[in-house]
Amino acid sequence: MTNKHPLIYVSIAAALATLPATVLAQAASATADLNTAEMPRVTQAVNNSAVSIVGNSHLKFISSAKPTASVPDSMRMNHMQLILQRSALRTSALESLITAQHDPASSKFQQWVTPAQFGESFGIADADIAAVKSWLTSQGFTVNGVYPNKMQIDFSGTAGQVRQAFHTQENRYTINKVSHIANASDISVPSALRSVVVGIAGLNDFRPQPMHVPPQVAQYDAAKHNFKAKQTPASSAAVGTKPALQFNSSLRGFVPNDMNVIYNTTALYSSGLTGTGITIAVVEDQDMDVSDWPNFVSQFSLGGYGGTFNQFQPQLTPSTSNCTDPGGASPGGESIETVLDAEWSTAMAPGAHIWVATCSDSDTSNFFGGVFMAADNLINGTARPNVISASYGFGEGFTDTASKTAIDLMWAQADAEGISVFVSTGDSGSNPSFNGSIINGYGIDANSFATSPNDTGVGGTDTADILDGTTSKYFSSTPNSLYGTALSYVPELTWNTACGNTLAAKSMGFATALQFCKKSLKSDPFGFNVTSESGSGGPSSVDAKPAWQRQVLGAAKDQSRDLPDVSLFGGSYGGVSWVILCTGAYPCTPNFTSPVELVAGTSLSSPMFAGVQALLDQGLSNGGLSAYQGNAAPTLYALAQKQFRSSLAACNSDNGTKGTSACVFHTITSGGNSTNCLQVAAFDQVTPDCYFYATIPNLFDFYGPALVGLTSTSTSTYNNTTAAFAAQPGWNFANGLGTVNANNLLAAWKKFVHLP
């Protein structure tokens, strides 16, 4: 079980008690002059015989799936969330406030709100909440509590009660060989309540997956200064995770000092900015061994910066009991995702407080599971972090409307409270739902956790030195005292392990990626090296494009919230470059005399950027601003717009250190995240957004014939224009605005908010 750290609650309360009066006064005044008063919208008696269908309240693809069994009426469905619908007036008022909170010229700049203020001004009227609660109770449900945001009601019951009250049957379905439960049809609610009900988050269990590549266990070779793979977990040998070209067994394990040098956080450390006083929360559904973090800090000499670590289960007041210890703290049972998030946020902000907030998936029927509960309880709690990183994902095509609304509501509330949220965009190219497998049956999609306009989506890059043959220019042949070898910023390309990687194709002597793919298949007739592993990006089919994303050079000419916003290192072509973890099963030892675990993925990119934000928060706070900055994206786009107008060519990542030393963003123009996609005859599915270039007679020597292609916006033509998606100057779907020079980013941010 997890180490409980009982003093955390005392220290949190003490911290709140010492908040400057100006901060509390700002919270009080942020909503003081907002005219959001309104009459209750539930004005008729609730009649169970008069019901209205709630459209899009079940997963669309379930309609064409055949159930394997009905769920028994007795099955418990705990901690479902009834998501409420705010009025147009309050929706508009919230959007206006958040815009003003990010505008340095506004009188409401950085006047963040509390959860109670959020609920009072932007939630549902108390009388309407009482009406919904009363009806739920009358149907036999247990109402566990109403969130402070007054936008969600936590309740529990059985599948039979769900069927009776909401007029939908819970069934079991086998999707991709995994058994799931889901409601077979849209729900219905009493017509009297329809205007205040969005739906129920928790009627299916298609939960998001962590966005990392399965780790490899490797042993350091002191003579050659590299790692040799000793053991690859069975899951990482799965079909769809192999690169189109496998390099030799020599692996490179990046350490914190490498990322500090590449993204220039070292300059901030030299000026005393290490994240001191800033709290980063990583939200998880499984614990980690609490000895890992101090081992990581000790191994990489990060202990002198004063960072702290706490692993706990965030609770509401009064408690709804929807967050219990998920377990997994033993060396053999811990979550690699949790270890990765905790250690690599510290790697970038070694002086920050790290909160590992975990909730069990088994507590809830909610789609987002324990990760949702951990984040939501923090945002609605009495003590709130400055920064949150969430490294989980699923495409919008796998997310029902109520769950998507709940996610967007959560991040909007975080933004209004001043919390900066970073979310991994995914590890499978133009559709984030296929991490560890291959895109099939679905087209272009975007991570539903990241497409809110109130969070910052983080994609993945790869260092270009291996494919360019320039390693000796950017890396030392021998490590320094911190085990680092990076000498400076390194040119980057989109992380993409598939044959759609254009720089890889060029390095192999092919004019195009398509030629490379066709040639690769000749030596791989069963398609075992076909893969979709790549940093993800794409347009939302739900959320509209925010104003701050429209103006930047390269912005897609669509109406969608597009991903990613920014990127950092995520992985490498050929499986060469990784980052090092210190885990319970494989602790780090001085000089790496024992094996370690190496890992990659955009699950790395997000916590690293959260660490960068912690450095910014400290620097801005030292200048007199709030230690909370809210969603980083609006400011990042404003800064990028200015840079792209004046220094687009000079700040191209391909220039490396030369010419980019004064840049805030390194724009990524090499590569892209167009990956393999399949259409398998045996699956009787059509795969859209795929340009098919060949037929595999017997896929994986098992499934029979399949079409293999590359993700594309055209099914008849494949080139740099149609590839989904190519890197290009300015913003792009492959890497967003690019990666950052942290020191230059702080300087530009301070100028933007008029600090000296």
CSV table of C-alpha atoms in Angstrom, one decimal, residues 78-404:
chain,number,residue,atom,x,y,z
A,78,ASN,CA,-20.5,3.2,-8.3
A,79,HIS,CA,-19.8,6.9,-8.4
A,80,MET,CA,-21.4,7.7,-11.7
A,81,GLN,CA,-21.4,11.5,-12.4
A,82,LEU,CA,-24.6,13.2,-13.5
A,83,ILE,CA,-23.2,16.1,-15.6
A,84,LEU,CA,-25.3,19.2,-15.4
A,85,GLN,CA,-25.9,21.8,-18.2
A,86,ARG,CA,-25.2,25.4,-17.4
A,87,SER,CA,-27.2,28.2,-19.0
A,88,ALA,CA,-26.1,30.1,-22.1
A,89,LEU,CA,-25.7,33.2,-19.9
A,90,ARG,CA,-23.3,31.5,-17.5
A,91,THR,CA,-21.4,29.8,-20.3
A,92,SER,CA,-20.8,33.2,-21.9
A,93,ALA,CA,-19.8,34.8,-18.6
A,94,LEU,CA,-17.3,32.0,-17.9
A,95,GLU,CA,-15.7,32.3,-21.3
A,96,SER,CA,-15.5,36.1,-20.9
A,97,LEU,CA,-13.9,35.8,-17.4
A,98,ILE,CA,-11.3,33.3,-18.5
A,99,THR,CA,-10.3,35.5,-21.5
A,100,ALA,CA,-9.9,38.4,-19.2
A,101,GLN,CA,-7.9,36.4,-16.7
A,102,HIS,CA,-5.3,35.8,-19.4
A,103,ASP,CA,-5.3,39.4,-20.7
A,104,PRO,CA,-2.6,41.6,-19.1
A,105,ALA,CA,-4.6,44.7,-20.0
A,106,SER,CA,-7.7,43.5,-18.2
A,107,SER,CA,-8.7,44.5,-14.7
A,108,LYS,CA,-9.4,40.8,-14.1
A,109,PHE,CA,-6.0,39.7,-15.2
A,110,GLN,CA,-5.0,36.7,-13.0
A,111,GLN,CA,-7.9,37.1,-10.6
A,112,TRP,CA,-8.4,33.4,-10.2
A,113,VAL,CA,-11.6,32.0,-8.5
A,114,THR,CA,-12.1,29.3,-5.9
A,115,PRO,CA,-14.2,26.2,-6.5
A,116,ALA,CA,-17.0,27.7,-4.4
A,117,GLN,CA,-17.0,30.9,-6.4
A,118,PHE,CA,-16.9,28.9,-9.6
A,119,GLY,CA,-20.0,27.0,-8.5
A,120,GLU,CA,-21.9,30.1,-7.3
A,121,SER,CA,-21.3,32.1,-10.6
A,122,PHE,CA,-21.1,29.4,-13.2
A,123,GLY,CA,-22.9,26.3,-11.8
A,124,ILE,CA,-26.5,25.3,-11.7
A,125,ALA,CA,-29.0,27.0,-9.4
A,126,ASP,CA,-29.4,25.3,-6.0
A,127,ALA,CA,-33.1,24.7,-6.6
A,128,ASP,CA,-32.3,22.9,-9.9
A,129,ILE,CA,-29.7,20.7,-8.1
A,130,ALA,CA,-32.2,19.9,-5.4
A,131,ALA,CA,-34.7,18.8,-8.0
A,132,VAL,CA,-32.3,16.5,-9.7
A,133,LYS,CA,-31.1,15.0,-6.4
A,134,SER,CA,-34.6,14.4,-5.3
A,135,TRP,CA,-35.4,12.6,-8.5
A,136,LEU,CA,-32.3,10.4,-8.2
A,137,THR,CA,-33.1,9.5,-4.7
A,138,SER,CA,-36.7,8.6,-5.7
A,139,GLN,CA,-35.3,6.1,-8.3
A,140,GLY,CA,-33.3,4.3,-5.5
A,141,PHE,CA,-29.9,5.8,-6.2
A,142,THR,CA,-27.6,6.9,-3.5
A,143,VAL,CA,-26.5,10.5,-3.9
A,144,ASN,CA,-22.9,10.7,-2.6
A,145,GLY,CA,-22.5,14.4,-3.0
A,146,VAL,CA,-22.6,17.5,-5.2
A,147,TYR,CA,-19.3,18.9,-6.3
A,148,PRO,CA,-18.4,22.5,-5.3
A,149,ASN,CA,-18.6,23.5,-9.0
A,150,LYS,CA,-22.3,22.8,-8.9
A,151,MET,CA,-22.0,21.0,-12.2
A,152,GLN,CA,-21.8,17.4,-11.3
A,153,ILE,CA,-23.6,15.0,-8.9
A,154,ASP,CA,-21.8,11.9,-7.7
A,155,PHE,CA,-24.3,9.0,-7.3
A,156,SER,CA,-24.3,5.2,-7.1
A,157,GLY,CA,-26.7,2.4,-7.9
A,158,THR,CA,-27.2,-0.8,-9.8
A,159,ALA,CA,-27.5,-1.6,-13.5
A,160,GLY,CA,-31.1,-2.4,-12.9
A,161,GLN,CA,-31.7,1.0,-11.5
A,162,VAL,CA,-30.0,2.6,-14.4
A,163,ARG,CA,-32.2,0.6,-16.8
A,164,GLN,CA,-35.3,1.6,-15.0
A,165,ALA,CA,-34.5,5.3,-14.4
A,166,PHE,CA,-32.7,6.1,-17.7
A,167,HIS,CA,-34.3,3.6,-20.0
A,168,THR,CA,-31.1,2.0,-21.3
A,169,GLN,CA,-29.7,-1.5,-21.0
A,170,GLU,CA,-26.1,-2.1,-19.9
A,171,ASN,CA,-24.5,-4.8,-22.0
A,172,ARG,CA,-21.2,-6.5,-22.4
A,173,TYR,CA,-19.3,-6.1,-25.7
A,174,THR,CA,-16.0,-7.5,-26.9
A,175,ILE,CA,-14.0,-4.9,-28.6
A,176,ASN,CA,-10.5,-5.7,-29.8
A,177,LYS,CA,-10.6,-8.9,-27.8
A,178,VAL,CA,-11.3,-7.0,-24.6
A,179,SER,CA,-14.6,-7.2,-22.7
A,180,HIS,CA,-16.3,-3.9,-21.9
A,181,ILE,CA,-19.6,-2.7,-20.6
A,182,ALA,CA,-21.6,0.1,-22.2
A,183,ASN,CA,-25.2,1.4,-22.5
A,184,ALA,CA,-26.8,0.0,-25.6
A,185,SER,CA,-28.7,3.2,-26.4
A,186,ASP,CA,-29.2,6.8,-25.6
A,187,ILE,CA,-30.6,7.6,-22.1
A,188,SER,CA,-33.9,9.3,-21.4
A,189,VAL,CA,-34.6,11.6,-18.4
A,190,PRO,CA,-37.8,13.2,-17.2
A,191,SER,CA,-38.6,16.1,-19.6
A,192,ALA,CA,-38.9,18.5,-16.6
A,193,LEU,CA,-35.1,17.9,-15.9
A,194,ARG,CA,-33.9,17.8,-19.5
A,195,SER,CA,-32.8,21.5,-19.7
A,196,VAL,CA,-30.3,21.0,-16.8
A,197,VAL,CA,-28.9,17.5,-17.7
A,198,VAL,CA,-26.1,16.8,-20.1
A,199,GLY,CA,-25.9,13.1,-19.4
A,200,ILE,CA,-24.1,10.5,-17.2
A,201,ALA,CA,-20.4,10.0,-17.2
A,202,GLY,CA,-20.0,6.4,-16.1
A,203,LEU,CA,-22.2,4.2,-18.3
A,204,ASN,CA,-19.3,2.6,-20.1
A,205,ASP,CA,-15.8,1.5,-19.1
A,206,PHE,CA,-13.7,2.4,-22.2
A,207,ARG,CA,-11.1,3.9,-20.1
A,208,PRO,CA,-8.1,5.9,-21.4
A,209,GLN,CA,-4.6,4.3,-21.6
A,210,PRO,CA,-1.3,5.7,-20.4
A,211,MET,CA,0.7,7.2,-23.3
A,212,HIS,CA,4.0,5.5,-23.0
A,213,VAL,CA,6.0,2.9,-25.0
A,214,PRO,CA,6.4,-0.3,-23.0
A,215,PRO,CA,9.7,0.0,-21.1
A,216,GLN,CA,12.9,-1.9,-21.8
A,217,VAL,CA,15.2,-3.3,-19.1
A,218,ALA,CA,18.8,-2.5,-20.1
A,219,GLN,CA,22.3,-2.8,-18.7
A,220,TYR,CA,24.8,0.0,-18.9
A,221,ASP,CA,28.1,-0.7,-20.8
A,222,ALA,CA,30.6,1.5,-19.1
A,223,ALA,CA,33.2,1.0,-21.8
A,224,LYS,CA,30.9,2.1,-24.7
A,225,HIS,CA,28.8,4.5,-22.6
A,226,ASN,CA,25.5,3.1,-23.9
A,227,PHE,CA,22.9,0.6,-22.8
A,228,LYS,CA,22.3,-3.0,-24.0
A,229,ALA,CA,18.7,-4.3,-23.8
A,230,LYS,CA,18.5,-7.2,-21.4
A,231,GLN,CA,14.8,-7.8,-21.3
A,232,THR,CA,11.8,-6.4,-23.3
A,233,PRO,CA,8.5,-6.9,-21.4
A,234,ALA,CA,6.1,-9.1,-23.3
A,235,SER,CA,3.8,-6.3,-24.0
A,236,SER,CA,6.5,-4.3,-25.9
A,237,ALA,CA,7.0,-7.2,-28.3
A,238,ALA,CA,3.4,-6.9,-29.4
A,239,VAL,CA,2.4,-6.4,-33.0
A,240,GLY,CA,2.4,-2.7,-33.9
A,241,THR,CA,5.3,-1.5,-31.6
A,242,LYS,CA,8.2,-2.4,-33.8
A,243,PRO,CA,9.9,0.3,-35.9
A,244,ALA,CA,10.1,0.0,-39.6
A,245,LEU,CA,13.9,-0.3,-39.2
A,246,GLN,CA,15.5,-1.8,-36.1
A,247,PHE,CA,18.9,-0.4,-35.3
A,248,ASN,CA,21.4,-2.4,-33.3
A,249,SER,CA,21.0,-3.2,-29.6
A,250,SER,CA,22.9,-0.2,-28.4
A,251,LEU,CA,20.5,2.1,-26.6
A,252,ARG,CA,20.8,5.7,-25.4
A,253,GLY,CA,19.4,6.6,-22.1
A,254,PHE,CA,18.8,10.3,-21.6
A,255,VAL,CA,19.1,11.7,-18.1
A,256,PRO,CA,17.7,14.9,-16.6
A,257,ASN,CA,20.8,16.8,-17.4
A,258,ASP,CA,20.4,16.0,-21.1
A,259,MET,CA,16.9,17.5,-21.2
A,260,ASN,CA,18.0,20.4,-19.1
A,261,VAL,CA,20.7,21.3,-21.6
A,262,ILE,CA,18.6,20.6,-24.7
A,263,TYR,CA,15.7,22.8,-23.5
A,264,ASN,CA,17.9,25.3,-21.6
A,265,THR,CA,16.4,24.9,-18.1
A,266,THR,CA,20.0,25.0,-16.9
A,267,ALA,CA,20.1,28.8,-17.4
A,268,LEU,CA,17.0,29.1,-15.1
A,269,TYR,CA,18.6,27.0,-12.4
A,270,SER,CA,21.7,29.3,-12.5
A,271,SER,CA,19.4,32.2,-11.7
A,272,GLY,CA,17.8,30.4,-8.8
A,273,LEU,CA,14.6,29.2,-10.6
A,274,THR,CA,14.1,25.5,-9.9
A,275,GLY,CA,10.4,25.4,-9.2
A,276,THR,CA,10.7,26.2,-5.5
A,277,GLY,CA,7.3,26.9,-3.9
A,278,ILE,CA,5.4,25.5,-6.9
A,279,THR,CA,3.3,22.3,-6.8
A,280,ILE,CA,3.0,20.0,-9.7
A,281,ALA,CA,0.3,17.3,-9.4
A,282,VAL,CA,0.4,14.2,-11.6
A,283,VAL,CA,-2.9,12.4,-11.7
A,284,GLU,CA,-2.9,8.6,-11.9
A,285,ASP,CA,-5.0,5.5,-11.3
A,286,GLN,CA,-2.2,3.4,-9.7
A,287,ASP,CA,0.5,4.0,-7.1
A,288,MET,CA,4.2,3.9,-7.4
A,289,ASP,CA,6.9,2.6,-5.0
A,290,VAL,CA,7.6,5.7,-2.8
A,291,SER,CA,11.3,4.8,-2.7
A,292,ASP,CA,11.6,5.4,-6.4
A,293,TRP,CA,11.5,9.2,-6.3
A,294,PRO,CA,14.3,9.7,-3.7
A,295,ASN,CA,16.4,7.2,-5.6
A,296,PHE,CA,15.9,9.2,-8.8
A,297,VAL,CA,16.7,12.5,-7.0
A,298,SER,CA,19.9,11.0,-5.5
A,299,GLN,CA,21.1,9.3,-8.7
A,300,PHE,CA,20.9,12.5,-10.7
A,301,SER,CA,22.1,14.9,-7.9
A,302,LEU,CA,18.8,16.7,-7.7
A,303,GLY,CA,18.5,16.6,-3.9
A,304,GLY,CA,20.1,20.0,-3.3
A,305,TYR,CA,17.2,21.9,-4.9
A,306,GLY,CA,14.7,21.2,-2.1
A,307,GLY,CA,11.9,19.4,-4.0
A,308,THR,CA,9.4,17.3,-2.1
A,309,PHE,CA,7.2,14.3,-2.9
A,310,ASN,CA,3.8,13.1,-1.6
A,311,GLN,CA,1.6,10.3,-2.8
A,312,PHE,CA,-2.0,10.5,-1.6
A,313,GLN,CA,-5.6,10.2,-2.5
A,314,PRO,CA,-7.3,13.6,-2.9
A,315,GLN,CA,-10.7,13.9,-1.2
A,316,LEU,CA,-13.6,16.3,-1.4
A,317,THR,CA,-15.0,18.0,1.7
A,318,PRO,CA,-17.4,16.6,2.6
A,319,SER,CA,-16.1,13.3,1.3
A,320,THR,CA,-18.0,11.4,-1.5
A,321,SER,CA,-15.7,8.4,-0.8
A,322,ASN,CA,-15.0,8.2,-4.6
A,323,CYS,CA,-11.2,8.1,-4.2
A,324,THR,CA,-9.5,5.2,-2.5
A,325,ASP,CA,-6.0,3.8,-2.6
A,326,PRO,CA,-5.5,2.0,-5.9
A,327,GLY,CA,-2.5,0.0,-4.6
A,328,GLY,CA,0.4,-0.9,-6.8
A,329,ALA,CA,3.1,0.6,-4.6
A,330,SER,CA,5.1,-2.6,-4.4
A,331,PRO,CA,8.2,-2.9,-6.7
A,332,GLY,CA,6.5,-5.6,-8.8
A,333,GLY,CA,3.1,-3.9,-9.0
A,334,GLU,CA,3.7,-0.2,-9.4
A,335,SER,CA,2.6,1.8,-12.4
A,336,ILE,CA,5.4,2.7,-14.8
A,337,GLU,CA,3.2,5.6,-15.9
A,338,THR,CA,3.1,7.0,-12.4
A,339,VAL,CA,6.9,6.6,-11.9
A,340,LEU,CA,7.5,8.3,-15.3
A,341,ASP,CA,5.3,11.3,-14.5
A,342,ALA,CA,6.6,11.9,-11.0
A,343,GLU,CA,10.3,11.5,-11.8
A,344,TRP,CA,10.4,13.5,-15.1
A,345,SER,CA,8.4,16.4,-13.8
A,346,THR,CA,11.1,16.6,-11.1
A,347,ALA,CA,13.8,16.3,-13.8
A,348,MET,CA,12.7,19.6,-15.2
A,349,ALA,CA,11.7,21.3,-11.9
A,350,PRO,CA,13.9,19.8,-9.2
A,351,GLY,CA,12.8,22.3,-6.6
A,352,ALA,CA,9.0,21.8,-7.0
A,353,HIS,CA,6.6,19.9,-4.8
A,354,ILE,CA,5.4,16.8,-6.5
A,355,TRP,CA,2.0,15.5,-5.7
A,356,VAL,CA,1.2,12.0,-7.0
A,357,ALA,CA,-2.6,12.0,-6.8
A,358,THR,CA,-4.0,8.6,-7.3
A,359,CYS,CA,-7.6,7.1,-7.2
A,360,SER,CA,-8.6,3.6,-7.9
A,361,ASP,CA,-10.4,2.7,-11.1
A,362,SER,CA,-12.5,0.2,-9.1
A,363,ASP,CA,-14.2,3.0,-7.1
A,364,THR,CA,-16.0,4.4,-10.1
A,365,SER,CA,-17.9,3.5,-13.2
A,366,ASN,CA,-16.8,6.8,-14.7
A,367,PHE,CA,-15.2,6.6,-18.2
A,368,PHE,CA,-12.2,8.6,-17.0
A,369,GLY,CA,-11.8,6.3,-14.0
A,370,GLY,CA,-9.4,7.1,-11.2
A,371,VAL,CA,-7.5,9.6,-13.3
A,372,PHE,CA,-10.6,11.7,-13.6
A,373,MET,CA,-11.4,11.4,-9.9
A,374,ALA,CA,-7.9,12.4,-8.9
A,375,ALA,CA,-7.9,15.5,-11.1
A,376,ASP,CA,-11.5,16.5,-10.4
A,377,ASN,CA,-11.0,16.2,-6.6
A,378,LEU,CA,-7.9,18.3,-6.7
A,379,ILE,CA,-9.5,21.0,-8.8
A,380,ASN,CA,-12.5,21.1,-6.4
A,381,GLY,CA,-10.5,20.8,-3.2
A,382,THR,CA,-9.4,23.2,-0.6
A,383,ALA,CA,-5.7,22.9,-1.6
A,384,ARG,CA,-4.9,23.1,-5.3
A,385,PRO,CA,-1.7,22.6,-7.2
A,386,ASN,CA,-0.2,25.2,-9.5
A,387,VAL,CA,0.2,22.7,-12.4
A,388,ILE,CA,-1.4,19.4,-13.4
A,389,SER,CA,-0.1,16.8,-15.8
A,390,ALA,CA,-2.3,14.1,-17.2
A,391,SER,CA,-0.6,11.5,-19.4
A,392,TYR,CA,-3.6,9.4,-20.5
A,393,GLY,CA,-5.7,9.4,-23.6
A,394,PHE,CA,-8.4,8.1,-25.9
A,395,GLY,CA,-9.8,9.5,-29.0
A,396,GLU,CA,-13.0,11.5,-29.1
A,397,GLY,CA,-14.5,8.6,-31.1
A,398,PHE,CA,-14.3,6.5,-28.0
A,399,THR,CA,-15.7,9.1,-25.6
A,400,ASP,CA,-19.4,9.6,-25.0
A,401,THR,CA,-20.8,13.2,-24.8
A,402,ALA,CA,-21.3,13.3,-21.1
A,403,SER,CA,-17.8,12.1,-20.4
A,404,LYS,CA,-16.3,14.6,-22.9
